[in-house]
mmCIF file of C-alpha atoms in Angstrom:
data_model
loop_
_atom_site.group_PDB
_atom_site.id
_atom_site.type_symbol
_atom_site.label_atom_id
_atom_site.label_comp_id
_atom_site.label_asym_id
_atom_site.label_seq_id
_atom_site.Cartn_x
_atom_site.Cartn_y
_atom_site.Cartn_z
ATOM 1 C CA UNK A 33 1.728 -13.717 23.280
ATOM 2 C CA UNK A 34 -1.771 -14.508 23.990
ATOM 3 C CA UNK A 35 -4.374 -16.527 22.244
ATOM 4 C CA UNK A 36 -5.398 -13.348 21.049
ATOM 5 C CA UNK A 37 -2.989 -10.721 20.545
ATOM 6 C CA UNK A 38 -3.722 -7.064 20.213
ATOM 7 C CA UNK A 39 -1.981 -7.211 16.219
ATOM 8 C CA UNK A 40 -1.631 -9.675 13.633
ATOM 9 C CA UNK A 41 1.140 -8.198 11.146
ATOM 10 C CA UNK A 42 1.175 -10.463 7.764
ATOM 11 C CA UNK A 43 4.506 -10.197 5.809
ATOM 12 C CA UNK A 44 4.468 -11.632 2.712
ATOM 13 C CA UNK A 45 8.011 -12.723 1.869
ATOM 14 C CA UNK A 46 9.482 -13.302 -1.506
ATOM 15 C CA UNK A 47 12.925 -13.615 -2.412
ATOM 16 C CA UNK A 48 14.268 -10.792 0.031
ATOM 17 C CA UNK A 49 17.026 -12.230 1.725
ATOM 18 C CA UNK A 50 18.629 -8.769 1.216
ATOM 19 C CA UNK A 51 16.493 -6.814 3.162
ATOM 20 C CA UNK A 52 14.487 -9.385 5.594
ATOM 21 C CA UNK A 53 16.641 -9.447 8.511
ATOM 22 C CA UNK A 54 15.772 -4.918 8.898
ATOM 23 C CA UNK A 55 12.280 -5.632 8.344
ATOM 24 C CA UNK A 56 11.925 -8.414 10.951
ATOM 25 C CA UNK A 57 14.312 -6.644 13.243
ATOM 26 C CA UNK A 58 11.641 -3.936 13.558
ATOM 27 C CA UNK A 59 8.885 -6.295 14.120
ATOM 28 C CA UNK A 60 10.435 -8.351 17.028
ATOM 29 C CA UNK A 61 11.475 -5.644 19.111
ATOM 30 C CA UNK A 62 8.297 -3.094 18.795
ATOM 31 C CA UNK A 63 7.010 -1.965 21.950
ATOM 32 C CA UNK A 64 3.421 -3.470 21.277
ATOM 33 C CA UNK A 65 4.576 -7.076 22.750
ATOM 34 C CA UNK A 66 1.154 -8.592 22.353
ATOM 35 C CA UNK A 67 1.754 -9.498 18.528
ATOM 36 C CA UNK A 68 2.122 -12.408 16.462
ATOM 37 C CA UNK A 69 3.813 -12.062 12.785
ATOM 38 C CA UNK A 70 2.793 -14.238 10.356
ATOM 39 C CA UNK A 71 5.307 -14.717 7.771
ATOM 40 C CA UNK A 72 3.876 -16.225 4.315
ATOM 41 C CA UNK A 73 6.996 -18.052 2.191
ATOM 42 C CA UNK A 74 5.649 -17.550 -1.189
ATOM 43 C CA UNK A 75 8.114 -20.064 -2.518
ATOM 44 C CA UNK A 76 11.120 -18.142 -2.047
ATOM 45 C CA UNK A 77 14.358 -19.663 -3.905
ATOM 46 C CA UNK A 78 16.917 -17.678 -2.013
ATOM 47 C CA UNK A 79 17.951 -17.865 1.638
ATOM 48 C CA UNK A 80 14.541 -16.023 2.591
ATOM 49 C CA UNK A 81 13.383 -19.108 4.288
ATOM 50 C CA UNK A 82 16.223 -20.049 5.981
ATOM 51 C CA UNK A 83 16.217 -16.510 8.092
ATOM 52 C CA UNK A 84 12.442 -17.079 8.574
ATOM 53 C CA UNK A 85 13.323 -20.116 10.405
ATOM 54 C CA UNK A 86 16.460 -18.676 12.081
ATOM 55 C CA UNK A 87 14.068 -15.602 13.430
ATOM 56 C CA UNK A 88 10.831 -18.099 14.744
ATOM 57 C CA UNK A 89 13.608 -20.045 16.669
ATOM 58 C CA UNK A 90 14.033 -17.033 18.841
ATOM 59 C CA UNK A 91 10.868 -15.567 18.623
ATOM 60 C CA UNK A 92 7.804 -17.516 19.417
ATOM 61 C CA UNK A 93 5.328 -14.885 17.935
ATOM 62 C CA UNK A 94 6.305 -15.291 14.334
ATOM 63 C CA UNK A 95 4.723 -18.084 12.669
ATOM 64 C CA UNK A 96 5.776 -19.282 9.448
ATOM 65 C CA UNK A 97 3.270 -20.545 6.347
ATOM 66 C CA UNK A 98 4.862 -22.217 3.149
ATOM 67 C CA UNK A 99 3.296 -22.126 0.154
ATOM 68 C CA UNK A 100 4.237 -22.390 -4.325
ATOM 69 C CA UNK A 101 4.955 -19.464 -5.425
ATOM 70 C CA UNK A 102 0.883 -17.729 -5.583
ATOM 71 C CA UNK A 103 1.746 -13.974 -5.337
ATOM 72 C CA UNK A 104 0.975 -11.115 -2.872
ATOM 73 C CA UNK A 105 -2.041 -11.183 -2.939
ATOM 74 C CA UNK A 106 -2.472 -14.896 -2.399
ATOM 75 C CA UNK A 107 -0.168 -14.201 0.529
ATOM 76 C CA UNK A 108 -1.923 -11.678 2.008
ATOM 77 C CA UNK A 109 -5.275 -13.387 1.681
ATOM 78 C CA UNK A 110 -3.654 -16.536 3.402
ATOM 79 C CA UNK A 111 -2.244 -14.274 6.413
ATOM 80 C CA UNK A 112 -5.839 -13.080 7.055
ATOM 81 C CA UNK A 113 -7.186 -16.881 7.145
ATOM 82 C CA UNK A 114 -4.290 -17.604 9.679
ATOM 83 C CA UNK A 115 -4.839 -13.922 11.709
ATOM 84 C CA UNK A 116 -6.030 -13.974 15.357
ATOM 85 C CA UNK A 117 -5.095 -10.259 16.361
ATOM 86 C CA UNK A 118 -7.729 -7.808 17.178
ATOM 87 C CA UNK A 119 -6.410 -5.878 14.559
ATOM 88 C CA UNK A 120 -4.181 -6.846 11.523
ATOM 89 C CA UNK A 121 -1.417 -4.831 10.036
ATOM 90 C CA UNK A 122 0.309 -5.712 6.395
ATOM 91 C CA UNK A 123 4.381 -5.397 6.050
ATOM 92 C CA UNK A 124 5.888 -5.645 3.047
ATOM 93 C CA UNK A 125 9.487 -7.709 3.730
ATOM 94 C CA UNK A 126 11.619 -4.994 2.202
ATOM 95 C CA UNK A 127 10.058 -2.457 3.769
ATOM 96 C CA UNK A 128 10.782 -1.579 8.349
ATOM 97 C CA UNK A 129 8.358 0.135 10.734
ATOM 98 C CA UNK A 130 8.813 2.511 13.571
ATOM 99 C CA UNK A 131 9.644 0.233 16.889
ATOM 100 C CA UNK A 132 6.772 2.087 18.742
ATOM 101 C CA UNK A 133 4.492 1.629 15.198
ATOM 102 C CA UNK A 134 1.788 -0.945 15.913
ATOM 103 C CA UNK A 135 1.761 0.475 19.645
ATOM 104 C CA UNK A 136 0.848 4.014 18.677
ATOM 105 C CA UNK A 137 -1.479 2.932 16.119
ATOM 106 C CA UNK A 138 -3.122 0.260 18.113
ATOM 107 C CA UNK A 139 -3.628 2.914 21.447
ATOM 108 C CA UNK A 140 -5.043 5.128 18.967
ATOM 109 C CA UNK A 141 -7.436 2.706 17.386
ATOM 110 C CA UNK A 142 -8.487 1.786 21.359
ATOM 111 C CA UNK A 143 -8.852 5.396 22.415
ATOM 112 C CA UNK A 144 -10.806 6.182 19.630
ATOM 113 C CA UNK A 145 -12.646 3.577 19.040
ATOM 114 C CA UNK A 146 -11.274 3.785 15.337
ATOM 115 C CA UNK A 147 -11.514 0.357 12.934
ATOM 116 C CA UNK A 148 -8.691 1.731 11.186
ATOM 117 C CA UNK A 149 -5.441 3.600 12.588
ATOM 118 C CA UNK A 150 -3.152 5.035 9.817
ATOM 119 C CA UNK A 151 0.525 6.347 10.263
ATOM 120 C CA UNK A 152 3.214 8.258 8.466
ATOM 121 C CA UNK A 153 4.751 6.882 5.151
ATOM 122 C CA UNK A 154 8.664 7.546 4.595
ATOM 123 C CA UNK A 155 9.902 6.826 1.066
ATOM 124 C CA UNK A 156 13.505 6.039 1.385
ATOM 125 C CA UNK A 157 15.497 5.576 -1.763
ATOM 126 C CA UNK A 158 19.113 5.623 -2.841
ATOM 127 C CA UNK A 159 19.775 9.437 -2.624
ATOM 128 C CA UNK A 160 16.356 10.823 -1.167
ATOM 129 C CA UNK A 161 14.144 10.097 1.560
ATOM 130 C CA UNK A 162 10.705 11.806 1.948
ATOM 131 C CA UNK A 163 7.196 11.910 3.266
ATOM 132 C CA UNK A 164 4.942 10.889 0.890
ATOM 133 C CA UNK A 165 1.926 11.050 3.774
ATOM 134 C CA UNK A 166 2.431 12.787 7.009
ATOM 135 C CA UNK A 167 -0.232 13.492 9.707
ATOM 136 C CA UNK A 168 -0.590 16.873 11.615
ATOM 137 C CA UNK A 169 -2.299 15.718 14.909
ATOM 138 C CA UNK A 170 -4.262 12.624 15.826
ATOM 139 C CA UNK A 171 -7.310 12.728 14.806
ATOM 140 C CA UNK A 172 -10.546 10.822 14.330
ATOM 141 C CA UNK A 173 -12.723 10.605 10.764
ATOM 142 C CA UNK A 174 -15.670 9.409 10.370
ATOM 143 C CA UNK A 175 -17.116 10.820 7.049
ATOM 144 C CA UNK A 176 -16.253 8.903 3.862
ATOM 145 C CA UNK A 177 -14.755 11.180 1.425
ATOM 146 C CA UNK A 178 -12.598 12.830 4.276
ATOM 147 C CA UNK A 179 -11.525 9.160 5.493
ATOM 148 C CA UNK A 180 -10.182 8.963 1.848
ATOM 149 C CA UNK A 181 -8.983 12.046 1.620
ATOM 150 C CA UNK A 182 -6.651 12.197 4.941
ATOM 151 C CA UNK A 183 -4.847 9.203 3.982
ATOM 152 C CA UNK A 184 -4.261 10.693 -0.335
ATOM 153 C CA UNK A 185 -6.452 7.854 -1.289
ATOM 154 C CA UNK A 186 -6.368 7.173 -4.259
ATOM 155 C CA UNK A 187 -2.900 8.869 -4.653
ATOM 156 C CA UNK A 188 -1.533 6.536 -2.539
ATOM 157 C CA UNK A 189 -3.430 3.474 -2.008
ATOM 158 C CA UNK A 190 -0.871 1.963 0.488
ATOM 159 C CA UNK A 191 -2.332 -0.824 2.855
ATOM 160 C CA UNK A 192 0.849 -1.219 5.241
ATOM 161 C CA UNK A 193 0.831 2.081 6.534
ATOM 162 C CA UNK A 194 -2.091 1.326 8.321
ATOM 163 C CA UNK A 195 -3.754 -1.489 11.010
ATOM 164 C CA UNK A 196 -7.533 -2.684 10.238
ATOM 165 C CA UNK A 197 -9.914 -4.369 12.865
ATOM 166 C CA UNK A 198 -9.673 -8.140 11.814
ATOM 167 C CA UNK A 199 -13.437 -8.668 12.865
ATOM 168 C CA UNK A 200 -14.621 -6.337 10.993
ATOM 169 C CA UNK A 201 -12.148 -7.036 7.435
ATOM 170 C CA UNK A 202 -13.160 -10.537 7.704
ATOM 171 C CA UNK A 203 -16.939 -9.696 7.912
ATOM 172 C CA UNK A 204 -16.660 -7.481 4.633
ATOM 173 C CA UNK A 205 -15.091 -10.029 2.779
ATOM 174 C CA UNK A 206 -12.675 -8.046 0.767
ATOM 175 C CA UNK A 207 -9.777 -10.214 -0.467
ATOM 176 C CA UNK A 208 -7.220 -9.292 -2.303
ATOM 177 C CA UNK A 209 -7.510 -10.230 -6.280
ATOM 178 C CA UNK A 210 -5.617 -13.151 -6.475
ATOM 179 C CA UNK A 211 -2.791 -13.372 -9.630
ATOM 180 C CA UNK A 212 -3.048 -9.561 -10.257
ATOM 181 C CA UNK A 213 -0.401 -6.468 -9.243
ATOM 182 C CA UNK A 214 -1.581 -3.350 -8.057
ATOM 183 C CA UNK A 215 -3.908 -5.145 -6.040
ATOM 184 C CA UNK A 216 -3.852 -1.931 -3.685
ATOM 185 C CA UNK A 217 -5.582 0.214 -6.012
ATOM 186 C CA UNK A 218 -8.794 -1.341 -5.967
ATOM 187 C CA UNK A 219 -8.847 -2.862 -2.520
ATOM 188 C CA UNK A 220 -7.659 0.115 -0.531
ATOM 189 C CA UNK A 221 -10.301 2.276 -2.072
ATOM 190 C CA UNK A 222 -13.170 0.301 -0.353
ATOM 191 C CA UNK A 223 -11.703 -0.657 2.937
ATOM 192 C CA UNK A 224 -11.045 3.011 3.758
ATOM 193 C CA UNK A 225 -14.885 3.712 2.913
ATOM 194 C CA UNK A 226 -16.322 0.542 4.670
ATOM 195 C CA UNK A 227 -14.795 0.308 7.905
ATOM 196 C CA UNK A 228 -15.868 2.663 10.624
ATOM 197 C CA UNK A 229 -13.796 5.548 11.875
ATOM 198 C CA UNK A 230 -10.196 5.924 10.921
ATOM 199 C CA UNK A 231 -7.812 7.517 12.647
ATOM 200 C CA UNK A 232 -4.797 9.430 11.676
ATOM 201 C CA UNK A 233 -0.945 8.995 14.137
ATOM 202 C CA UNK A 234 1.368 11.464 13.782
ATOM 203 C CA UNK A 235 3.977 10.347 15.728
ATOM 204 C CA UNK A 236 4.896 6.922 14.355
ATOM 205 C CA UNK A 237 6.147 5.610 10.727
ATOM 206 C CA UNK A 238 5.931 3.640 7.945
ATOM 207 C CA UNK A 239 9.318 3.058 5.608
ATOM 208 C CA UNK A 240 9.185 1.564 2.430
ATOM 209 C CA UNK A 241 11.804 1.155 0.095
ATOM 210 C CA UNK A 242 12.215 2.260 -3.448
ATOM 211 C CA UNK A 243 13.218 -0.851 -4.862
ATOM 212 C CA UNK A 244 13.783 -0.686 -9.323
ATOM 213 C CA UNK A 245 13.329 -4.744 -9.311
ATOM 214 C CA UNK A 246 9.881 -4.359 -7.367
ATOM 215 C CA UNK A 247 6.931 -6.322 -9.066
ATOM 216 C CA UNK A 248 5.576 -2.995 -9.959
ATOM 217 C CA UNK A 249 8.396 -1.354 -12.017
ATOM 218 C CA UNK A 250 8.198 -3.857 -14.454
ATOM 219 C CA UNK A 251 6.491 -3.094 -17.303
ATOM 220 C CA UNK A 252 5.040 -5.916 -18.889
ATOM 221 C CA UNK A 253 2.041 -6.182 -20.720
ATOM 222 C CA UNK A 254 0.033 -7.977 -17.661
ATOM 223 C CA UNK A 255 1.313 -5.780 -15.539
ATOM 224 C CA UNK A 256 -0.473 -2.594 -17.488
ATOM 225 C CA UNK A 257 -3.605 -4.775 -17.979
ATOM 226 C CA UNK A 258 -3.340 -4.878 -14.200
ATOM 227 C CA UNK A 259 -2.740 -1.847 -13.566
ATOM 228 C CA UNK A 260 -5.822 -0.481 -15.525
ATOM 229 C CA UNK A 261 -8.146 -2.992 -14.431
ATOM 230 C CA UNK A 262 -7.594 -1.673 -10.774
ATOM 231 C CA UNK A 263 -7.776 1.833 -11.812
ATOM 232 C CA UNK A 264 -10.996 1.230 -13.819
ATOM 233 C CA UNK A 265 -12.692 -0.823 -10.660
ATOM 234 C CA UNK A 266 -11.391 2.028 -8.327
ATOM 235 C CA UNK A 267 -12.962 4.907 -10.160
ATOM 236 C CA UNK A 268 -16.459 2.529 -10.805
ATOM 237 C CA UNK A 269 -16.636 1.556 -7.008
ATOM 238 C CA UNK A 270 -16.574 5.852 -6.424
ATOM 239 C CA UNK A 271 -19.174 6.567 -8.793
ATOM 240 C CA UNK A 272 -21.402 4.180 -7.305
ATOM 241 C CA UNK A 273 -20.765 5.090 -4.242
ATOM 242 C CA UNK A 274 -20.645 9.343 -4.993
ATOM 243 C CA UNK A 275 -17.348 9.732 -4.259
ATOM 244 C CA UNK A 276 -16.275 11.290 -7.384
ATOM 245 C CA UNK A 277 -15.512 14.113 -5.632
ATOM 246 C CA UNK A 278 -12.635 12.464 -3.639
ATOM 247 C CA UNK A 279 -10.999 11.791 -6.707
ATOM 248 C CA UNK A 280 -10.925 15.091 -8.729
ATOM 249 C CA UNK A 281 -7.602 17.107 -8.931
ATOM 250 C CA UNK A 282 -6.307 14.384 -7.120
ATOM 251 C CA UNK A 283 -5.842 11.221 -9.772
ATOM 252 C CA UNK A 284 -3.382 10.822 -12.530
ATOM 253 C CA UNK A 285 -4.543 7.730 -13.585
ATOM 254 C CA UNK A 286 -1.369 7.300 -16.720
ATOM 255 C CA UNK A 287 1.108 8.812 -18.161
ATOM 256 C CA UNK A 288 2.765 8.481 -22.123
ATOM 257 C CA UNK A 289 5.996 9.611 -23.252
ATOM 258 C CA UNK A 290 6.785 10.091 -27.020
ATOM 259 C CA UNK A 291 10.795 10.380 -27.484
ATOM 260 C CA UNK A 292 13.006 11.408 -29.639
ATOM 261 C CA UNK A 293 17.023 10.074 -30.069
ATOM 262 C CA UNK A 294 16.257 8.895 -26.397
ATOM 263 C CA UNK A 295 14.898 12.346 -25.020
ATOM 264 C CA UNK A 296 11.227 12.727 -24.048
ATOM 265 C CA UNK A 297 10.137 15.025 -26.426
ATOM 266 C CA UNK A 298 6.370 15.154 -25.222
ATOM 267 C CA UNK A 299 4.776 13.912 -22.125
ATOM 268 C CA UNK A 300 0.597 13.187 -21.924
ATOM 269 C CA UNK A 301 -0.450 13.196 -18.787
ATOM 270 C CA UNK A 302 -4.077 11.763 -18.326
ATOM 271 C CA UNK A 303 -6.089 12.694 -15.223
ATOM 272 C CA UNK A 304 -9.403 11.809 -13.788
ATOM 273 C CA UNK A 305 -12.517 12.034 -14.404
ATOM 274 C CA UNK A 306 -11.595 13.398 -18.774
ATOM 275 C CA UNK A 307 -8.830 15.577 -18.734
ATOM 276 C CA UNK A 308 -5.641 15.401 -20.702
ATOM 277 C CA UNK A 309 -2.493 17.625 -20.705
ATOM 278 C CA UNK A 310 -0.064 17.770 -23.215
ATOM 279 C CA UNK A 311 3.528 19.085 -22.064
ATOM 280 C CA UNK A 312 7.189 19.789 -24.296
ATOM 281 C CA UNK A 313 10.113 18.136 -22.425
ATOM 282 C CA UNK A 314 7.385 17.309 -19.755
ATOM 283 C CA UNK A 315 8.079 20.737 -18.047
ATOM 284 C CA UNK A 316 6.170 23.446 -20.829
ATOM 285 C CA UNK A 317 2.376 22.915 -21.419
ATOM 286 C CA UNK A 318 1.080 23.409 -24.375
ATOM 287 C CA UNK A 319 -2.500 21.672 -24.668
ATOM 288 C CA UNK A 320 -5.399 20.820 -22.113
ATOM 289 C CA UNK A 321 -8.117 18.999 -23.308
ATOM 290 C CA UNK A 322 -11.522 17.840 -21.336
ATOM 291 C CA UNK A 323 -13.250 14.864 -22.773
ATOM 292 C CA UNK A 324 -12.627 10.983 -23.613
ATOM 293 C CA UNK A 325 -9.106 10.465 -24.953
ATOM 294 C CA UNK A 326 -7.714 7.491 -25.854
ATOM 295 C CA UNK A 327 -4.398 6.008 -25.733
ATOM 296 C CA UNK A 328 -1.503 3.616 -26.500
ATOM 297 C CA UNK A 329 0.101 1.671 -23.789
ATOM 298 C CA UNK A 330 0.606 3.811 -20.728
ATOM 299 C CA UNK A 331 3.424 4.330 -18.338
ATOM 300 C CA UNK A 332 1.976 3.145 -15.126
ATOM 301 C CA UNK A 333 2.420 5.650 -12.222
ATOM 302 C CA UNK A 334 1.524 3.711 -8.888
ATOM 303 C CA UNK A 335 4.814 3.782 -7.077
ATOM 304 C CA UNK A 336 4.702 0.957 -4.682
ATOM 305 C CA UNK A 337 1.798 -1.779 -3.964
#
């Protein structure tokens, strides 16, 4: 590895022990060798440290940080500080990568002079595994709303399907918000619009994992706070910056369900900028409205951060 490698991938590692080995598996034997992988122990309690350590003992590119427990974010923003790759890619420990991943993306980037290089996304869960985002042809965007809109932002406001030119992330000073979930939402939004030129690999992947324990499936009151706090600094940051467009027909920003003897009698679906549609066993529709609604505690939708 040089003193400078071509990627910086930052895996923030929590209690995985379950599914670290795959995900590191994939990193050490990519076909981009010119890599370091910075693994942040975020005060794991299971045996996620003791692989870490098993792993750098082989491999000299992975460099290990320990830190109390802070948070993905916190992580994240810690792998940057630590980051000397020309680029930096983010890998979420129970998620794997294509072995050719950071290769394609990076040649890509180079070719096209591109500060951002984005690849498939492969949802794999217990009995299904899909695209979620899947390119055509390689291509290179420069205009903002159609940055946002090739990559379904801010459907999917992923940040590890994707590398970022460190230089350039570090000058726009963009960290994630530290002690908050669905940190994606917010950050995503404005690093796609900032940075110049993204551009879009078809033949290379991104697989994350359906997990129901993820920090994100868990509906807690701080965790909805979260989630709307993102959503509301998402939508501001696109009015100020006119691209309101990018987000119509595109954004359900919550969801309620109202049940009945444990069925879900009637689902209200709320979309952006005013729009709310009310459907019977989520499947008939029965009422649109336009305008300011309000409502209870919502369902959030964001899959995966």
């Amino acid at each position: 590895m040089s003193a400078n490698p071509k990627v910086s991938i930052i895996v923030p590692v929590y209690n995985v022990e379950k599914y670290l080995e795959k995900c590191l598996d994939t990193l050490v034997n990519q076909t981009l060798k010119d890599i370091e992988i910075i693994c942040i122990n975020d005060g794991s309690k299971d045996s996620s440290p003791e692989i870490l350590k098993r792993y750098a003992q082989k491999d000299s590119r992975i460099k290990i940080i320990d830190k109390q427990n802070a948070g993905l974010s916190a992580a994240r923003n810690d792998g940057l500080k630590a980051a000397a790759g020309e680029y930096i890619g983010y890998v979420d420990s129970d998620d794997w990568v294509d072995l050719n991943f950071y290769e394609k993306l990076y040649e890509a980037a180079q070719k096209h002079n591109a500060e951002i290089a984005s690849g498939n996304i492969i949802r794999c869960g217990k009995k299904i595994t899909k695209y979620k985002v899947k390119f055509e042809k390689e291509e290179l965007i420069t205009d903002s709303i159609e940055k946002l809109k090739a990559v379904k932002i801010p459907k999917y406001n992923y940040v590890w399907n994707k590398i970022y030119k460190r230089e350039s992330l570090v000058n726009l000073n963009l960290p994630f918000p530290d002690g908050r979930v669905y940190e994606d939402i917010c950050w995503s939004i404005k690093a796609v619009y900032y940075l110049n030129g993204l551009v879009t690999v078809p033949e290379c992947a991104y697989y994350y994992r359906r997990n129901p324990f993820s920090i994100v499936k868990t509906q807690s009151p701080k965790h909805v706070a979260d989630a709307l706090q993102a959503e509301k600094e998402m939508i501001e940051f696109a009015e100020e910056k006119n691209l309101t467009c990018a987000l119509n027909g595109l954004k359900l920003v919550r969801r309620e369900k109202i049940k009945f003897c444990g069925v879900n009698i009637l689902k209200i679906f709320h979309y952006y900028p005013n729009t709310t549609k009310y459907t019977l066993l989520g499947l008939i529709p029965v009422l649109k409205i336009h305008g300011k609604q309000t409502a209870k505690t919502p369902e959030i939708l964001t899959e995966r951060s």
